[in-house]
Short mmCIF file of C-alpha atoms in Angstrom, two decimals:
data_model
loop_
_atom_site.label_atom_id
_atom_site.label_comp_id
_atom_site.label_asym_id
_atom_site.label_seq_id
_atom_site.Cartn_x
_atom_site.Cartn_y
_atom_site.Cartn_z
CA MET V 118 0.11 0.17 -0.08
CA LYS V 119 1.47 3.32 -1.11
CA ASN V 120 1.64 6.61 0.99
CA PHE V 121 -0.75 9.26 0.24
CA ASP V 122 0.68 12.19 -1.96
CA ILE V 123 -1.68 15.20 -1.74
CA THR V 124 -0.09 16.51 -5.05
CA GLU V 125 -0.58 13.43 -7.11
CA ASP V 126 -3.47 11.26 -5.44
CA PRO V 127 -7.15 11.66 -5.95
CA HIS V 128 -8.62 12.97 -2.70
CA ARG V 129 -11.72 15.08 -1.26
CA ARG V 130 -11.45 18.36 0.34
CA PHE V 131 -13.89 19.84 2.89
CA ASN V 132 -15.38 23.39 2.61
CA PRO V 133 -16.56 24.24 6.25
CA LEU V 134 -18.17 27.53 4.89
CA ILE V 135 -20.81 25.49 3.17
CA ASN V 136 -20.37 22.13 4.51
CA GLU V 137 -19.48 20.37 1.24
CA TRP V 138 -16.63 18.26 -0.25
CA VAL V 139 -14.91 18.73 -3.63
CA LEU V 140 -13.02 15.93 -5.35
CA VAL V 141 -9.42 17.01 -6.49
CA SER V 142 -7.86 14.61 -9.25
CA PRO V 143 -4.41 16.17 -9.69
CA HIS V 144 -3.12 13.47 -11.93
CA ARG V 145 -5.84 14.48 -14.61
CA ALA V 146 -4.15 17.94 -15.28
CA LYS V 147 -1.95 16.28 -17.73
CA ARG V 148 -4.51 14.98 -19.91
CA PRO V 149 -4.60 16.57 -23.44
CA TRP V 150 -7.43 18.82 -24.29
CA GLN V 151 -9.84 18.17 -27.40
CA GLY V 152 -12.92 19.82 -26.09
CA GLN V 153 -14.51 23.06 -26.83
CA ASN V 154 -12.54 26.43 -27.29
CA GLU V 155 -13.98 29.74 -26.46
CA THR V 156 -13.80 32.60 -28.85
CA ILE V 157 -11.61 35.32 -27.80
CA SER V 158 -12.55 38.81 -28.19
CA THR V 159 -9.81 40.92 -29.63
CA GLU V 160 -12.02 44.03 -30.14
CA VAL V 161 -10.58 47.46 -28.83
CA LEU V 162 -13.50 49.18 -26.92
CA PRO V 163 -13.91 52.92 -27.34
CA LYS V 164 -13.85 55.08 -24.34
CA HIS V 165 -17.66 55.77 -24.93
CA ASP V 166 -20.01 53.77 -27.08
CA PRO V 167 -23.03 55.70 -28.37
CA THR V 168 -24.88 52.27 -28.47
CA CYS V 169 -24.04 51.14 -25.00
CA TYR V 170 -27.05 51.03 -22.63
CA LEU V 171 -24.74 51.71 -19.72
CA CYS V 172 -22.53 54.55 -21.02
CA PRO V 173 -23.34 58.36 -19.84
CA GLY V 174 -25.92 60.20 -21.49
CA ASN V 175 -27.12 57.16 -23.48
CA ALA V 176 -30.88 55.79 -23.84
CA ARG V 177 -31.39 52.33 -21.86
CA ALA V 178 -33.40 49.57 -23.18
CA ASN V 179 -36.53 51.00 -21.46
CA GLY V 180 -36.13 54.57 -23.19
CA MET V 181 -34.83 56.22 -20.15
CA HIS V 182 -31.54 58.17 -20.55
CA ASN V 183 -28.69 57.82 -18.15
CA PRO V 184 -27.16 60.96 -16.51
CA LYS V 185 -23.82 62.21 -17.79
CA TYR V 186 -22.08 60.65 -14.63
CA ASP V 187 -18.49 60.96 -13.88
CA ASN V 188 -17.99 58.61 -11.36
CA SER V 189 -19.96 55.41 -10.51
CA PHE V 190 -23.64 55.40 -11.11
CA VAL V 191 -26.44 52.97 -9.67
CA PHE V 192 -29.88 52.60 -11.26
CA GLU V 193 -32.64 50.25 -10.77
CA ASN V 194 -32.25 47.16 -13.12
CA ASP V 195 -34.73 47.53 -16.06
CA PHE V 196 -35.17 43.78 -16.09
CA ALA V 197 -35.16 43.10 -12.56
CA ALA V 198 -35.04 39.42 -11.03
CA MET V 199 -37.29 40.46 -8.37
CA LYS V 200 -40.39 42.92 -7.54
CA GLN V 201 -40.88 45.07 -4.80
CA ASP V 202 -44.63 44.70 -4.51
CA GLU V 203 -46.06 43.16 -1.26
CA ILE V 204 -47.86 39.99 -2.01
CA MET V 205 -50.73 38.52 0.10
CA PHE V 206 -49.62 34.75 0.65
CA GLU V 207 -50.91 32.02 2.80
CA GLU V 208 -48.89 28.92 2.79
CA ASP V 209 -50.78 25.68 1.90
CA ILE V 210 -49.47 22.91 4.41
CA LYS V 211 -51.40 20.14 2.81
CA HIS V 212 -48.55 20.09 0.00
CA THR V 213 -45.33 18.16 0.97
CA PHE V 214 -43.74 18.42 -2.59
CA PHE V 215 -45.04 21.76 -4.03
CA LYS V 216 -43.97 24.27 -1.69
CA ALA V 217 -43.40 27.90 -3.02
CA GLN V 218 -43.52 31.31 -1.50
CA PRO V 219 -43.13 34.60 -2.87
CA GLU V 220 -39.76 36.46 -2.90
CA ARG V 221 -39.67 40.31 -2.51
CA GLY V 222 -36.72 42.20 -3.39
CA ILE V 223 -34.88 45.06 -5.35
CA SER V 224 -32.17 44.49 -8.14
CA ARG V 225 -29.90 47.46 -9.11
CA VAL V 226 -27.14 47.85 -11.65
CA VAL V 227 -23.86 49.57 -10.58
CA CYS V 228 -21.65 51.25 -13.48
CA PHE V 229 -18.23 51.29 -12.18
CA SER V 230 -17.14 54.10 -14.50
CA PRO V 231 -18.28 56.28 -17.17
CA ARG V 232 -15.30 54.76 -19.31
CA HIS V 233 -16.80 52.06 -21.58
CA ASP V 234 -13.27 50.48 -22.07
CA LEU V 235 -11.98 50.17 -18.54
CA THR V 236 -12.10 47.21 -16.16
CA LEU V 237 -11.17 46.99 -12.33
CA PRO V 238 -7.56 46.17 -12.92
CA GLU V 239 -7.07 49.14 -15.31
CA MET V 240 -8.64 51.70 -13.10
CA ASP V 241 -7.00 53.93 -10.48
CA ILE V 242 -7.05 53.06 -6.83
CA ASP V 243 -9.21 56.22 -6.20
CA GLU V 244 -11.63 55.08 -8.78
CA ILE V 245 -11.91 51.63 -7.12
CA GLU V 246 -12.29 53.36 -3.65
CA ASN V 247 -15.34 55.17 -5.15
CA ILE V 248 -16.93 51.78 -6.18
CA ILE V 249 -16.42 50.62 -2.78
CA THR V 250 -17.96 53.91 -1.05
CA THR V 251 -21.00 53.23 -3.48
CA TRP V 252 -21.14 49.71 -2.44
CA LYS V 253 -21.05 50.99 1.26
CA LYS V 254 -23.86 53.38 0.40
CA GLU V 255 -26.16 51.02 -1.33
CA TYR V 256 -25.57 48.11 1.33
CA THR V 257 -26.86 50.72 3.87
CA GLU V 258 -29.76 52.05 2.03
CA LEU V 259 -31.10 48.79 0.99
CA GLY V 260 -30.36 47.06 4.04
CA ASN V 261 -32.54 49.60 6.12
CA ILE V 262 -35.53 48.89 4.12
CA LYS V 263 -37.69 46.71 6.65
CA TYR V 264 -38.35 43.63 4.18
CA ILE V 265 -34.75 43.42 3.04
CA ASN V 266 -32.73 40.77 5.05
CA TYR V 267 -29.84 40.22 2.73
CA VAL V 268 -27.85 42.32 0.14
CA GLN V 269 -25.82 40.73 -2.31
CA ILE V 270 -23.35 42.59 -4.24
CA PHE V 271 -21.68 40.86 -7.26
CA GLU V 272 -20.16 41.19 -10.86
CA ASN V 273 -20.18 39.03 -13.80
CA LYS V 274 -17.43 39.74 -15.95
CA GLY V 275 -17.11 38.73 -19.50
CA ALA V 276 -19.26 37.03 -22.05
CA VAL V 277 -18.39 33.62 -21.13
CA MET V 278 -20.00 34.34 -17.63
CA GLY V 279 -23.13 35.41 -19.29
CA CYS V 280 -22.39 39.24 -19.22
CA SER V 281 -24.17 40.72 -22.38
CA ASN V 282 -22.58 44.29 -21.87
CA PRO V 283 -18.74 44.80 -21.70
CA HIS V 284 -19.18 48.27 -19.80
CA PRO V 285 -17.59 47.77 -16.52
CA HIS V 286 -20.46 47.19 -13.94
CA GLY V 287 -21.88 44.89 -11.31
CA GLN V 288 -25.33 44.27 -9.67
CA ILE V 289 -26.81 44.41 -6.32
CA TRP V 290 -29.71 41.93 -5.44
CA ALA V 291 -31.67 42.50 -2.00
CA GLN V 292 -34.11 40.44 -1.00
CA SER V 293 -36.29 39.31 2.00
CA SER V 294 -34.89 35.76 2.22
CA LEU V 295 -31.16 34.53 2.69
CA PRO V 296 -30.04 33.12 -0.45
CA THR V 297 -29.18 29.32 -0.24
CA GLN V 298 -25.20 29.65 -0.40
CA VAL V 299 -25.63 32.66 2.00
CA GLU V 300 -27.71 30.51 4.59
CA LYS V 301 -25.20 27.63 4.36
CA THR V 302 -22.37 30.07 5.23
CA GLN V 303 -24.40 31.81 7.89
CA ASN V 304 -25.26 28.51 9.45
CA ASN V 305 -21.59 27.09 9.54
CA GLN V 306 -20.00 30.50 10.72
CA LYS V 307 -22.66 30.70 13.59
CA ALA V 308 -22.03 27.01 14.63
CA TYR V 309 -18.20 27.62 14.56
CA PHE V 310 -18.55 30.98 16.52
CA ASP V 311 -20.81 29.60 19.28
CA LYS V 312 -18.29 26.70 19.88
CA ASN V 313 -15.04 28.63 19.56
CA GLY V 314 -15.84 32.28 20.32
CA THR V 315 -13.90 33.32 17.09
CA THR V 316 -14.91 33.42 13.42
CA LEU V 317 -14.26 30.51 11.15
CA LEU V 318 -12.27 32.77 8.74
CA ALA V 319 -10.18 34.33 11.27
CA ASP V 320 -8.87 30.77 12.33
CA TYR V 321 -8.68 29.70 8.98
CA LEU V 322 -6.88 32.77 7.74
CA LYS V 323 -4.30 32.42 10.42
CA ALA V 324 -3.67 28.94 9.54
CA GLU V 325 -3.24 29.69 5.86
CA LEU V 326 -0.78 32.50 6.76
CA ARG V 327 1.31 29.93 8.71
CA SER V 328 1.21 27.77 5.71
CA GLY V 329 1.82 30.22 3.11
CA GLU V 330 1.39 27.93 0.03
CA ARG V 331 -2.07 29.06 -1.03
CA ILE V 332 -1.45 32.85 -0.36
CA VAL V 333 -1.37 35.16 -3.46
CA ILE V 334 -1.36 38.66 -2.16
CA GLU V 335 -1.09 39.94 1.42
CA ASN V 336 -1.30 43.69 2.50
CA ASP V 337 -1.85 45.45 5.94
CA HIS V 338 -5.58 44.62 6.11
CA PHE V 339 -6.51 42.04 3.55
CA VAL V 340 -5.13 38.60 2.06
CA ALA V 341 -6.00 37.11 -1.25
CA LEU V 342 -5.63 33.48 -1.51
CA VAL V 343 -6.65 30.14 -3.26
CA PRO V 344 -8.92 28.28 -0.74
CA PHE V 345 -7.81 24.81 0.23
CA TRP V 346 -11.33 23.62 -0.94
CA ALA V 347 -11.43 25.50 -4.37
CA ILE V 348 -13.54 24.26 -7.13
CA TRP V 349 -12.78 26.56 -10.05
CA PRO V 350 -9.12 26.34 -11.45
CA TYR V 351 -8.22 29.79 -10.22
CA GLU V 352 -10.63 30.47 -7.80
CA THR V 353 -9.64 33.02 -4.80
CA MET V 354 -11.00 34.52 -1.86
CA ILE V 355 -10.16 38.01 -0.38
CA ILE V 356 -10.46 37.81 3.59
CA SER V 357 -9.99 40.81 6.04
CA LYS V 358 -7.37 40.35 8.50
CA ARG V 359 -9.62 41.93 11.11
CA SER V 360 -12.80 40.28 12.15
CA PHE V 361 -15.86 42.46 11.07
CA GLY V 362 -19.08 41.55 9.43
CA LYS V 363 -20.10 44.11 6.76
CA ILE V 364 -18.57 46.49 4.26
CA THR V 365 -19.78 49.60 6.15
CA ASP V 366 -17.45 48.37 8.91
CA LEU V 367 -14.22 49.14 6.80
CA THR V 368 -11.99 51.86 8.12
CA THR V 369 -10.65 54.50 5.69
CA ASP V 370 -7.22 52.71 5.60
CA GLU V 371 -8.88 49.24 5.12
CA THR V 372 -10.95 50.73 2.15
CA SER V 373 -7.89 51.69 0.61
CA SER V 374 -6.27 48.28 1.20
CA PHE V 375 -9.26 46.52 -0.12
CA ALA V 376 -9.05 48.81 -3.36
CA LYS V 377 -5.39 47.88 -3.74
CA ILE V 378 -5.96 44.27 -3.57
CA LEU V 379 -8.93 44.21 -5.98
CA LYS V 380 -6.84 45.79 -8.44
CA GLN V 381 -3.60 43.60 -8.00
CA LEU V 382 -5.81 40.44 -7.92
CA THR V 383 -7.71 41.43 -10.93
CA ALA V 384 -4.49 42.36 -12.75
CA LYS V 385 -2.86 38.91 -12.04
CA TYR V 386 -6.11 37.50 -13.65
CA ASP V 387 -5.67 39.45 -16.88
CA ASN V 388 -1.85 38.88 -16.86
CA LEU V 389 -2.41 34.93 -16.62
CA PHE V 390 -3.68 34.49 -20.23
CA ASN V 391 -3.26 38.16 -21.44
CA THR V 392 -6.66 38.68 -22.01
CA SER V 393 -9.60 40.49 -20.12
CA PHE V 394 -9.98 37.43 -17.53
CA PRO V 395 -13.75 36.62 -17.18
CA TYR V 396 -15.22 35.56 -13.50
CA SER V 397 -18.12 35.70 -11.31
CA SER V 398 -17.27 37.56 -8.04
CA GLY V 399 -19.26 38.56 -4.94
CA ILE V 400 -19.06 39.96 -1.35
CA HIS V 401 -20.35 37.61 1.38
CA GLN V 402 -21.16 39.83 4.59
CA SER V 403 -23.59 40.16 7.46
CA PRO V 404 -27.34 39.73 6.82
CA THR V 405 -29.41 43.05 7.31
CA ASP V 406 -32.10 41.49 9.30
CA GLY V 407 -31.42 43.92 12.37
CA LEU V 408 -29.56 40.99 14.57
CA GLU V 409 -26.27 41.15 15.79
CA HIS V 410 -23.99 38.69 13.65
CA SER V 411 -20.65 38.34 15.46
CA GLU V 412 -20.20 35.17 13.49
CA TRP V 413 -19.84 36.82 10.13
CA HIS V 414 -16.33 37.60 8.62
CA PHE V 415 -16.14 39.89 5.69
CA HIS V 416 -14.92 38.14 2.46
CA MET V 417 -15.20 38.10 -1.28
CA HIS V 418 -15.14 35.23 -3.81
CA PHE V 419 -13.68 35.16 -7.25
CA TYR V 420 -14.98 32.31 -9.54
CA PRO V 421 -13.21 32.29 -12.81
CA PRO V 422 -13.87 29.59 -15.36
CA LEU V 423 -10.62 29.59 -17.60
CA LEU V 424 -8.81 26.61 -17.22
CA ARG V 425 -5.58 26.19 -19.57
CA SER V 426 -5.70 29.21 -21.75
CA ALA V 427 -7.94 32.25 -22.60
CA SER V 428 -10.05 29.81 -24.69
CA VAL V 429 -10.26 26.83 -22.70
CA LYS V 430 -12.77 26.78 -19.65
CA LYS V 431 -13.62 24.40 -16.98
CA PHE V 432 -17.10 23.00 -17.35
CA MET V 433 -19.32 22.00 -14.41
CA VAL V 434 -21.19 18.91 -15.82
CA GLY V 435 -21.69 15.20 -15.58
CA TYR V 436 -20.17 14.12 -12.28
CA GLU V 437 -20.25 17.69 -10.83
CA MET V 438 -23.75 17.92 -11.45
CA LEU V 439 -24.66 14.62 -10.26
CA GLY V 440 -21.98 13.79 -7.62
CA GLU V 441 -20.01 16.73 -6.47
CA SER V 442 -17.68 19.45 -7.64
CA GLN V 443 -14.44 18.41 -9.07
CA ARG V 444 -11.12 19.89 -9.90
CA ASP V 445 -7.81 18.81 -11.45
CA SER V 446 -4.99 20.79 -10.86
CA THR V 447 -4.28 21.53 -6.99
CA PRO V 448 -5.18 24.71 -5.40
CA GLU V 449 -1.64 24.98 -4.43
CA LYS V 450 -0.37 24.78 -7.71
CA SER V 451 -2.92 27.68 -8.83
CA ALA V 452 -1.90 29.76 -6.06
CA GLU V 453 1.76 29.26 -7.12
CA VAL V 454 0.82 30.31 -10.70
CA LEU V 455 -0.91 33.52 -9.49
CA ARG V 456 1.47 34.63 -6.90
CA GLN V 457 4.50 34.73 -9.55
CA LEU V 458 2.49 36.83 -11.99
CA SER V 459 2.92 40.43 -12.06
CA ASP V 460 0.74 43.06 -10.39
CA VAL V 461 1.29 45.44 -13.28
CA HIS V 462 -1.41 44.86 -15.88
CA TYR V 463 -0.14 43.59 -19.15
CA LYS V 464 -1.51 46.44 -21.16
CA THR V 465 0.33 49.03 -19.00
CA ALA V 466 3.55 46.97 -19.14
CA LYS V 467 3.37 47.00 -22.94
CA VAL V 468 3.11 50.83 -22.98
CA LYS V 469 5.96 51.17 -20.57
CA ALA V 470 7.97 48.80 -22.85
CA ASN V 471 7.22 50.99 -25.92
#
């Protein structure tokens, strides 16, 4: 019987945030690829696109015109996933299998910049700080609405992630229920806090910093790392060093550090394959139900789909849909690759070189 080698042998890793496992198959990273290749966009975007629904001064799909904004700009989603209407509802307890309930909420779009051609890694730090300030304002405003119990801030970047407009923007969905993934995270963080008196991610981060092998970036207030239980090939998580629950708890220095690590991490992503790297990202933070949530620890997830190149992505199919999540290369290898990449965006480096 051979000794277990975590770098070569198939194994499962546990994610304590959502109480789920992921299958890791490091030996499969050597297999040749004969599957689908995505189309890479080489289009050079203009600073302002007169046909873009999100650019300043332009008409949106519903006929309304955007103001000529010069920073970030927020508006109610013209095709919102939820409605604000209060609906009369009485649960029918006779049905075991056909449970449904109304979900009330608000969906907003956050344009990061008036520039059509800029993404986060290409923005200045003060521009990213302005986005964070906007997120704080929206979290407060939406969270103070009586029926809103959770505010989800997120970004889908790139056509491969279903983003239909290249203008730099994110979304905020605020709703009356805790979303499924948030509820899992809530329950596991609370169970850990009740048992240990410290947050799960505070103790996890200490262990990761001692190890060092999955750390990608570290500054005074935040750490970007590839989680031990990462599913996506270059999945990362930004974790605050100080234990606090929500974005509005950020100090001035922490806001600046958060902006810097966002720029550095997204620049590394773009530098990996010299392309505008697609991902879904989102902030996980305290519910807005009016209760104290000492168990919550502020963090942000990045889920990028690219696997081997700008044109080859990871698919979640077959076993992943029927069994459990699976990845080939180890999180440690992915962290090593990201760590060694430059923080200077490849476009900026090219300009300096010329």
